[in-house]
Amino acid sequence: MSWNLVLEHLFIVLAASLLSILVGVSLGIWAYVSSKVRPVILRIVDLLQTIPSLALLGIIMVFLGAGKITVITGITLYSLLPIVRNTCLGLQQVDPGVKEAARGMGMSKPYRILMVEFPLAIPTVFTGVRIAVVNAIGTAVFAAFVGGGGLGGIINRGIRIQGMRLILTGTGCLMIIAVLADSLLGWLERQARRSRGGSRKMWIPVAGLLVCFLLLLPYGRTSAGDLSLYDGDYSETQLMHHMVKMLVEEQTGLSVNIGDQMSQVNNFKAMVGSNHTCDLMISYDGTLLTTFFGQDVDDVPAGMSIYEYVNQVSRQDYGMTLLDQLGFDNTYAIGVPQALAEEYGLNCISDLIPIAGQLTFGAEQEFFTLEGSMKYGPFTEAYGLHFKEAKPVDMGLKYAAIENGSFDVSVVYATDGLNRKVRLKILEDDKGFFPDYNGAFFVREDVLEQYPELEGILNRLSGKIPTEQMAELTYQVDVLGRDVDEVAREFLDSLNL
C-alpha cells in the first residue's frame, strides 16, 4: 500500500471537513436566527443523510464529473447534519441573561451573534464537527468508485480477492486516522468548554487545519499528461491500462497519466462529452452494447457482429471507436466447484439439468435484474434449469461465498484469475447463450486525430492476448500478489514490445 493513498484520503477528508464546517456553521446560524427557515434547513440536512452514499456520489457525478471534487462535495453534504444541528442548538442554549446584557449594551444582532453568542456555543459546535469528521473518514472509502482515490480501492480489492492483509491494512489505517482525529478534536472540545469560547487560542486549530490542507494540496491535484486514463477496479483493467502507459511512453514522446480507480460505467461517463476527463479505456463489445448503450443482442442487425455494430454506434453517436480486438473474450461463464464437477461428471451447462434442483445458484445482484437477456431468468429458461435456490451477493464477496460453500453454481467472468484460485470448473456454454465480450481499447476519435500514431501502437497488441493468457495474468496479480507493473512489463517483454 502506498503512502500516497493515505495522504489522498487525508486530503479528501480534510477538504470536505473544512467545507462542511464553513457551510454547516453558516446554515446553523441562519437556522438559529430565522424561525421560518429553520425547519426547512433542518429537514434538508436530515434528508441528505438518508441518501445512500454511492447514490449521492452518482447523482453529483452527473453534474461535476468523476474525481475528487465529486467526492469532496458528497462528503460535505453528508457531514452537514451534525454541524448544522449542533450550531443551532449551541446558540439556543446560550444563557438568556448574556443575550439580554449584550442587547442592553447596544450591540447589533449580527455583532451580538458572532462576537458574544457564537463563541459561547463553540463547545457544542465542536461536538458536531467531531462527529462529522470521524464519519467523513469512513465515508471517504467510496471515493474509489468515482475516481477519487484514497484507501477505498485497497479495501475493495482486498474484499474481492479475499486478501486479508489488504483488508486489515486499509481498515487499520482508517481506524488509526479516526482515533487520532477523534482524540485531537476531543482535546480541542475540552479546551473550548474550559474557556467557554473566550480564548483566542481557539483560533489555533483553525490555523492548523488550514496549514494541513495546504500541505496536502498536492495530493488533491490530478497529474497532467498528454493522455489521461483511469485505473480500473479490476486487475484486468489495471494491467491493460499500465500496458498502454508503457507502450505509448516508450514508443512516442507522449506522457500518459493513470488516475485513480474507477468502475467501467463511471469510466465511460468520464469519456463522454466535451468536458471529458479520460481519453481511452479497455472495454468489451458486449459491455458497450448492453451496459453503456442500453441495447440487447437482438438489436444487432443481421449480418453484423456485436463488435461491428457497437463500433458503428460508437462512431456515429459518441465520437469514439474500438480498436482491433485484443484476443481475449471476457464473457459470462458458469462455474462449479471442481469436486462437484467430478462427482456428477459436469462438462457443459446442460449437464446441470438433472441435478439443478439440488443446487444453489449465486451471482451478483446485477445478474438477477430484469433488464436485458443475459440475466438469470432468460438463462435458466433457455437451459431449462430449476435451481433449489438463487442467492444474490455483492460482487466483491462472490468468490468468498463460493469458497465457503454457500453456492454450488455461479456466474463468473471467463478471464478472472480467481476462478483458478477457488478451483472452479468452467462449464461449456453448449447452447451459446452468452454473447462474446471481446476486449479492445475504446478511444475517443479526437484523440486519434490529435495523435495518429496511437492507433498503430495500441494495435500491436491485437490478437496477442488469448483468454487463457489474460486469466493467467490476472491470477498473477490477484492470487500471487505480484505488482501490476511487474506483470505487465514481463508480458510485454515476452512479446518483444
Tab-separated table of N, CA and C in Angstrom, residues 20-136:
chain	number	residue	atom	x	y	z
A	20	SER	N	-17.486	21.571	4.946
A	20	SER	CA	-18.710	21.301	5.709
A	20	SER	C	-18.801	22.191	6.942
A	21	ILE	N	-17.673	22.528	7.554
A	21	ILE	CA	-17.683	23.450	8.700
A	21	ILE	C	-18.143	24.835	8.253
A	22	LEU	N	-17.587	25.300	7.125
A	22	LEU	CA	-17.944	26.619	6.612
A	22	LEU	C	-19.435	26.689	6.267
A	23	VAL	N	-19.913	25.701	5.537
A	23	VAL	CA	-21.322	25.696	5.118
A	23	VAL	C	-22.234	25.372	6.296
A	24	GLY	N	-21.847	24.372	7.089
A	24	GLY	CA	-22.691	23.921	8.183
A	24	GLY	C	-22.884	24.964	9.267
A	25	VAL	N	-21.814	25.652	9.649
A	25	VAL	CA	-21.925	26.699	10.672
A	25	VAL	C	-22.789	27.855	10.160
A	26	SER	N	-22.592	28.206	8.886
A	26	SER	CA	-23.396	29.289	8.303
A	26	SER	C	-24.878	28.931	8.300
A	27	LEU	N	-25.195	27.697	7.882
A	27	LEU	CA	-26.594	27.264	7.874
A	27	LEU	C	-27.155	27.155	9.295
A	28	GLY	N	-26.313	26.721	10.235
A	28	GLY	CA	-26.748	26.612	11.620
A	28	GLY	C	-27.100	27.966	12.217
A	29	ILE	N	-26.277	28.967	11.903
A	29	ILE	CA	-26.556	30.330	12.387
A	29	ILE	C	-27.840	30.865	11.745
A	30	TRP	N	-27.994	30.607	10.447
A	30	TRP	CA	-29.208	31.063	9.757
A	30	TRP	C	-30.452	30.403	10.354
A	31	ALA	N	-30.350	29.105	10.632
A	31	ALA	CA	-31.478	28.394	11.233
A	31	ALA	C	-31.811	28.942	12.619
A	32	TYR	N	-30.795	29.369	13.357
A	32	TYR	CA	-30.997	29.938	14.691
A	32	TYR	C	-31.669	31.315	14.604
A	33	VAL	N	-31.230	32.101	13.636
A	33	VAL	CA	-31.719	33.476	13.515
A	33	VAL	C	-33.158	33.512	12.991
A	34	SER	N	-33.457	32.662	12.002
A	34	SER	CA	-34.771	32.709	11.347
A	34	SER	C	-35.602	31.479	11.703
A	35	SER	N	-36.657	31.683	12.452
A	35	SER	CA	-37.541	30.576	12.820
A	35	SER	C	-38.312	30.054	11.608
A	36	LYS	N	-38.447	30.866	10.563
A	36	LYS	CA	-39.181	30.443	9.370
A	36	LYS	C	-38.382	29.449	8.535
A	37	VAL	N	-37.074	29.720	8.359
A	37	VAL	CA	-36.264	28.826	7.514
A	37	VAL	C	-35.699	27.659	8.308
A	38	ARG	N	-35.759	27.728	9.647
A	38	ARG	CA	-35.162	26.679	10.481
A	38	ARG	C	-35.680	25.288	10.134
A	39	PRO	N	-36.986	25.069	10.089
A	39	PRO	CA	-37.462	23.710	9.772
A	39	PRO	C	-37.077	23.256	8.371
A	40	VAL	N	-36.991	24.205	7.446
A	40	VAL	CA	-36.606	23.845	6.078
A	40	VAL	C	-35.157	23.374	6.043
A	41	ILE	N	-34.265	24.137	6.665
A	41	ILE	CA	-32.843	23.785	6.685
A	41	ILE	C	-32.625	22.450	7.381
A	42	LEU	N	-33.241	22.289	8.535
A	42	LEU	CA	-33.046	21.056	9.291
A	42	LEU	C	-33.627	19.852	8.559
A	43	ARG	N	-34.741	20.027	7.872
A	43	ARG	CA	-35.323	18.926	7.111
A	43	ARG	C	-34.428	18.533	5.934
A	44	ILE	N	-33.850	19.530	5.262
A	44	ILE	CA	-32.983	19.245	4.114
A	44	ILE	C	-31.752	18.462	4.540
A	45	VAL	N	-31.079	18.899	5.620
A	45	VAL	CA	-29.872	18.177	6.053
A	45	VAL	C	-30.228	16.795	6.577
A	46	ASP	N	-31.412	16.654	7.136
A	46	ASP	CA	-31.875	15.324	7.556
A	46	ASP	C	-32.037	14.404	6.344
A	47	LEU	N	-32.667	14.931	5.294
A	47	LEU	CA	-32.900	14.132	4.096
A	47	LEU	C	-31.600	13.752	3.398
A	48	LEU	N	-30.638	14.673	3.374
A	48	LEU	CA	-29.342	14.367	2.760
A	48	LEU	C	-28.685	13.166	3.428
A	49	GLN	N	-28.872	13.057	4.734
A	49	GLN	CA	-28.263	11.973	5.491
A	49	GLN	C	-28.885	10.620	5.149
A	50	THR	N	-30.108	10.626	4.633
A	50	THR	CA	-30.791	9.359	4.327
A	50	THR	C	-30.433	8.808	2.958
A	51	ILE	N	-29.814	9.624	2.099
A	51	ILE	CA	-29.449	9.164	0.762
A	51	ILE	C	-28.236	8.245	0.860
A	52	PRO	N	-28.287	7.033	0.294
A	52	PRO	CA	-27.106	6.153	0.321
A	52	PRO	C	-25.888	6.849	-0.283
A	53	SER	N	-24.732	6.603	0.293
A	53	SER	CA	-23.506	7.305	-0.113
A	53	SER	C	-23.216	7.165	-1.599
A	54	LEU	N	-23.291	5.931	-2.110
A	54	LEU	CA	-22.984	5.712	-3.524
A	54	LEU	C	-24.000	6.399	-4.425
A	55	ALA	N	-25.263	6.392	-4.014
A	55	ALA	CA	-26.295	7.061	-4.812
A	55	ALA	C	-26.038	8.562	-4.862
A	56	LEU	N	-25.667	9.134	-3.724
A	56	LEU	CA	-25.380	10.576	-3.678
A	56	LEU	C	-24.200	10.922	-4.573
A	57	LEU	N	-23.136	10.108	-4.516
A	57	LEU	CA	-21.970	10.363	-5.366
A	57	LEU	C	-22.328	10.213	-6.841
A	58	GLY	N	-23.187	9.237	-7.157
A	58	GLY	CA	-23.613	9.050	-8.546
A	58	GLY	C	-24.382	10.242	-9.069
A	59	ILE	N	-25.258	10.811	-8.229
A	59	ILE	CA	-26.026	11.993	-8.641
A	59	ILE	C	-25.098	13.179	-8.875
A	60	ILE	N	-24.161	13.385	-7.945
A	60	ILE	CA	-23.237	14.514	-8.060
A	60	ILE	C	-22.339	14.362	-9.283
A	61	MET	N	-21.947	13.107	-9.567
A	61	MET	CA	-21.044	12.861	-10.687
A	61	MET	C	-21.668	13.256	-12.020
A	62	VAL	N	-22.986	13.165	-12.125
A	62	VAL	CA	-23.673	13.563	-13.361
A	62	VAL	C	-23.387	15.032	-13.678
A	63	PHE	N	-23.276	15.849	-12.637
A	63	PHE	CA	-23.091	17.291	-12.827
A	63	PHE	C	-21.620	17.720	-12.765
A	64	LEU	N	-20.834	17.069	-11.921
A	64	LEU	CA	-19.454	17.521	-11.715
A	64	LEU	C	-18.413	16.615	-12.344
A	65	GLY	N	-18.844	15.464	-12.865
A	65	GLY	CA	-17.888	14.542	-13.445
A	65	GLY	C	-17.180	13.718	-12.384
A	66	ALA	N	-16.253	12.867	-12.838
A	66	ALA	CA	-15.538	11.991	-11.920
A	66	ALA	C	-14.388	12.732	-11.242
A	67	GLY	N	-13.963	12.208	-10.109
A	67	GLY	CA	-12.784	12.757	-9.443
A	67	GLY	C	-13.049	13.223	-8.033
A	68	LYS	N	-12.051	13.875	-7.476
A	68	LYS	CA	-12.087	14.263	-6.061
A	68	LYS	C	-13.124	15.342	-5.754
A	69	ILE	N	-13.408	16.206	-6.718
A	69	ILE	CA	-14.403	17.259	-6.464
A	69	ILE	C	-15.765	16.632	-6.159
A	70	THR	N	-16.115	15.592	-6.909
A	70	THR	CA	-17.375	14.892	-6.655
A	70	THR	C	-17.395	14.288	-5.260
A	71	VAL	N	-16.295	13.648	-4.869
A	71	VAL	CA	-16.220	13.005	-3.552
A	71	VAL	C	-16.286	14.040	-2.441
A	72	ILE	N	-15.525	15.116	-2.575
A	72	ILE	CA	-15.498	16.159	-1.539
A	72	ILE	C	-16.882	16.793	-1.392
A	73	THR	N	-17.540	17.037	-2.523
A	73	THR	CA	-18.897	17.604	-2.471
A	73	THR	C	-19.855	16.652	-1.761
A	74	GLY	N	-19.778	15.362	-2.093
A	74	GLY	CA	-20.657	14.380	-1.477
A	74	GLY	C	-20.443	14.264	0.027
A	75	ILE	N	-19.184	14.188	0.453
A	75	ILE	CA	-18.895	14.070	1.891
A	75	ILE	C	-19.301	15.347	2.621
A	76	THR	N	-19.123	16.491	1.976
A	76	THR	CA	-19.549	17.762	2.582
A	76	THR	C	-21.049	17.743	2.871
A	77	LEU	N	-21.842	17.341	1.883
A	77	LEU	CA	-23.290	17.275	2.077
A	77	LEU	C	-23.653	16.262	3.160
A	78	TYR	N	-22.915	15.145	3.194
A	78	TYR	CA	-23.182	14.104	4.180
A	78	TYR	C	-22.824	14.543	5.598
A	79	SER	N	-21.918	15.503	5.708
A	79	SER	CA	-21.409	15.918	7.023
A	79	SER	C	-22.167	17.101	7.620
A	80	LEU	N	-23.119	17.638	6.891
A	80	LEU	CA	-23.791	18.860	7.347
A	80	LEU	C	-24.678	18.641	8.572
A	81	LEU	N	-25.336	17.496	8.661
A	81	LEU	CA	-26.342	17.293	9.700
A	81	LEU	C	-25.833	17.570	11.117
A	82	PRO	N	-24.764	16.917	11.589
A	82	PRO	CA	-24.328	17.178	12.969
A	82	PRO	C	-23.839	18.600	13.191
A	83	ILE	N	-23.231	19.206	12.176
A	83	ILE	CA	-22.695	20.564	12.347
A	83	ILE	C	-23.831	21.584	12.390
A	84	VAL	N	-24.776	21.471	11.460
A	84	VAL	CA	-25.906	22.414	11.429
A	84	VAL	C	-26.714	22.309	12.721
A	85	ARG	N	-27.063	21.106	13.104
A	85	ARG	CA	-27.889	20.935	14.302
A	85	ARG	C	-27.168	21.392	15.569
A	86	ASN	N	-25.905	21.071	15.700
A	86	ASN	CA	-25.184	21.462	16.918
A	86	ASN	C	-24.919	22.959	16.964
A	87	THR	N	-24.725	23.583	15.804
A	87	THR	CA	-24.544	25.036	15.783
A	87	THR	C	-25.824	25.731	16.240
A	88	CYS	N	-26.939	25.310	15.679
A	88	CYS	CA	-28.232	25.889	16.053
A	88	CYS	C	-28.532	25.630	17.536
A	89	LEU	N	-28.282	24.389	17.971
A	89	LEU	CA	-28.545	24.027	19.371
A	89	LEU	C	-27.653	24.806	20.329
A	90	GLY	N	-26.367	24.925	19.984
A	90	GLY	CA	-25.436	25.650	20.856
A	90	GLY	C	-25.827	27.103	21.044
A	91	LEU	N	-26.270	27.733	19.973
A	91	LEU	CA	-26.697	29.138	20.063
A	91	LEU	C	-27.986	29.273	20.874
A	92	GLN	N	-28.866	28.287	20.739
A	92	GLN	CA	-30.114	28.326	21.506
A	92	GLN	C	-29.867	28.149	23.006
A	93	GLN	N	-28.781	27.479	23.354
A	93	GLN	CA	-28.510	27.184	24.753
A	93	GLN	C	-27.687	28.267	25.462
A	94	VAL	N	-27.285	29.307	24.744
A	94	VAL	CA	-26.557	30.404	25.395
A	94	VAL	C	-27.471	31.061	26.441
A	95	ASP	N	-26.914	31.367	27.577
A	95	ASP	CA	-27.667	31.951	28.696
A	95	ASP	C	-28.448	33.186	28.234
A	96	PRO	N	-29.778	33.187	28.412
A	96	PRO	CA	-30.584	34.354	28.014
A	96	PRO	C	-30.118	35.651	28.662
A	97	GLY	N	-29.574	35.556	29.893
A	97	GLY	CA	-29.073	36.757	30.560
A	97	GLY	C	-27.921	37.394	29.806
A	98	VAL	N	-27.060	36.548	29.227
A	98	VAL	CA	-25.935	37.062	28.435
A	98	VAL	C	-26.466	37.776	27.192
A	99	LYS	N	-27.452	37.164	26.542
A	99	LYS	CA	-28.036	37.779	25.354
A	99	LYS	C	-28.662	39.128	25.692
A	100	GLU	N	-29.365	39.192	26.820
A	100	GLU	CA	-30.027	40.430	27.225
A	100	GLU	C	-29.021	41.509	27.559
A	101	ALA	N	-27.921	41.102	28.205
A	101	ALA	CA	-26.870	42.063	28.550
A	101	ALA	C	-26.249	42.657	27.288
A	102	ALA	N	-26.043	41.787	26.266
A	102	ALA	CA	-25.464	42.266	25.005
A	102	ALA	C	-26.398	43.251	24.317
A	103	ARG	N	-27.705	42.978	24.391
A	103	ARG	CA	-28.670	43.914	23.815
A	103	ARG	C	-28.632	45.240	24.574
A	104	GLY	N	-28.533	45.139	25.886
A	104	GLY	CA	-28.520	46.357	26.703
A	104	GLY	C	-27.319	47.223	26.428
A	105	MET	N	-26.241	46.629	25.981
A	105	MET	CA	-25.030	47.395	25.661
A	105	MET	C	-25.108	48.008	24.271
A	106	GLY	N	-26.231	47.783	23.584
A	106	GLY	CA	-26.424	48.410	22.278
A	106	GLY	C	-25.791	47.668	21.117
A	107	MET	N	-25.442	46.402	21.317
A	107	MET	CA	-24.837	45.632	20.227
A	107	MET	C	-25.886	45.310	19.166
A	108	SER	N	-25.494	45.360	17.889
A	108	SER	CA	-26.386	44.949	16.801
A	108	SER	C	-26.537	43.428	16.834
A	109	LYS	N	-27.592	42.933	16.203
A	109	LYS	CA	-27.858	41.492	16.235
A	109	LYS	C	-26.727	40.673	15.604
A	110	PRO	N	-26.234	41.048	14.410
A	110	PRO	CA	-25.132	40.280	13.828
A	110	PRO	C	-23.891	40.286	14.708
A	111	TYR	N	-23.551	41.466	15.263
A	111	TYR	CA	-22.372	41.564	16.119
A	111	TYR	C	-22.555	40.710	17.368
A	112	ARG	N	-23.753	40.750	17.944
A	112	ARG	CA	-24.032	40.002	19.171
A	112	ARG	C	-23.899	38.496	18.925
A	113	ILE	N	-24.424	38.036	17.793
A	113	ILE	CA	-24.374	36.599	17.500
A	113	ILE	C	-22.938	36.136	17.252
A	114	LEU	N	-22.200	36.898	16.448
A	114	LEU	CA	-20.860	36.468	16.053
A	114	LEU	C	-19.817	36.667	17.157
A	115	MET	N	-19.949	37.730	17.944
A	115	MET	CA	-18.902	38.070	18.913
A	115	MET	C	-19.230	37.660	20.355
A	116	VAL	N	-20.503	37.408	20.641
A	116	VAL	CA	-20.866	37.044	22.012
A	116	VAL	C	-21.447	35.629	22.076
A	117	GLU	N	-22.499	35.382	21.307
A	117	GLU	CA	-23.203	34.103	21.419
A	117	GLU	C	-22.432	32.944	20.777
A	118	PHE	N	-21.900	33.151	19.565
A	118	PHE	CA	-21.225	32.045	18.891
A	118	PHE	C	-19.991	31.552	19.657
A	119	PRO	N	-19.130	32.444	20.181
A	119	PRO	CA	-18.007	31.930	20.976
A	119	PRO	C	-18.454	31.062	22.144
A	120	LEU	N	-19.585	31.395	22.761
A	120	LEU	CA	-20.088	30.591	23.881
A	120	LEU	C	-20.669	29.253	23.398
A	121	ALA	N	-21.080	29.213	22.130
A	121	ALA	CA	-21.649	27.977	21.573
A	121	ALA	C	-20.589	27.049	20.979
A	122	ILE	N	-19.345	27.509	20.923
A	122	ILE	CA	-18.285	26.732	20.265
A	122	ILE	C	-18.136	25.317	20.819
A	123	PRO	N	-18.205	25.093	22.141
A	123	PRO	CA	-18.074	23.704	22.627
A	123	PRO	C	-19.108	22.760	22.016
A	124	THR	N	-20.347	23.198	21.893
A	124	THR	CA	-21.385	22.362	21.288
A	124	THR	C	-21.149	22.197	19.795
A	125	VAL	N	-20.696	23.265	19.142
A	125	VAL	CA	-20.379	23.185	17.714
A	125	VAL	C	-19.260	22.170	17.489
A	126	PHE	N	-18.263	22.175	18.361
A	126	PHE	CA	-17.136	21.251	18.247
A	126	PHE	C	-17.603	19.800	18.306
A	127	THR	N	-18.609	19.523	19.105
A	127	THR	CA	-19.140	18.159	19.180
A	127	THR	C	-19.667	17.721	17.827
A	128	GLY	N	-20.408	18.605	17.140
A	128	GLY	CA	-20.916	18.292	15.808
A	128	GLY	C	-19.800	18.103	14.801
A	129	VAL	N	-18.781	18.955	14.883
A	129	VAL	CA	-17.639	18.837	13.966
A	129	VAL	C	-16.918	17.515	14.186
A	130	ARG	N	-16.779	17.143	15.437
A	130	ARG	CA	-16.091	15.901	15.789
A	130	ARG	C	-16.808	14.696	15.174
A	131	ILE	N	-18.119	14.672	15.292
A	131	ILE	CA	-18.913	13.579	14.708
A	131	ILE	C	-18.777	13.579	13.185
A	132	ALA	N	-18.851	14.765	12.581
A	132	ALA	CA	-18.802	14.878	11.116
A	132	ALA	C	-17.458	14.397	10.564
A	133	VAL	N	-16.369	14.772	11.222
A	133	VAL	CA	-15.032	14.406	10.726
A	133	VAL	C	-14.820	12.903	10.804
A	134	VAL	N	-15.181	12.294	11.922
A	134	VAL	CA	-14.994	10.850	12.067
A	134	VAL	C	-15.845	10.095	11.046
A	135	ASN	N	-17.073	10.552	10.831
A	135	ASN	CA	-17.919	9.926	9.811
A	135	ASN	C	-17.327	10.088	8.412
A	136	ALA	N	-16.734	11.254	8.155
A	136	ALA	CA	-16.153	11.520	6.831
A	136	ALA	C	-14.991	10.578	6.529
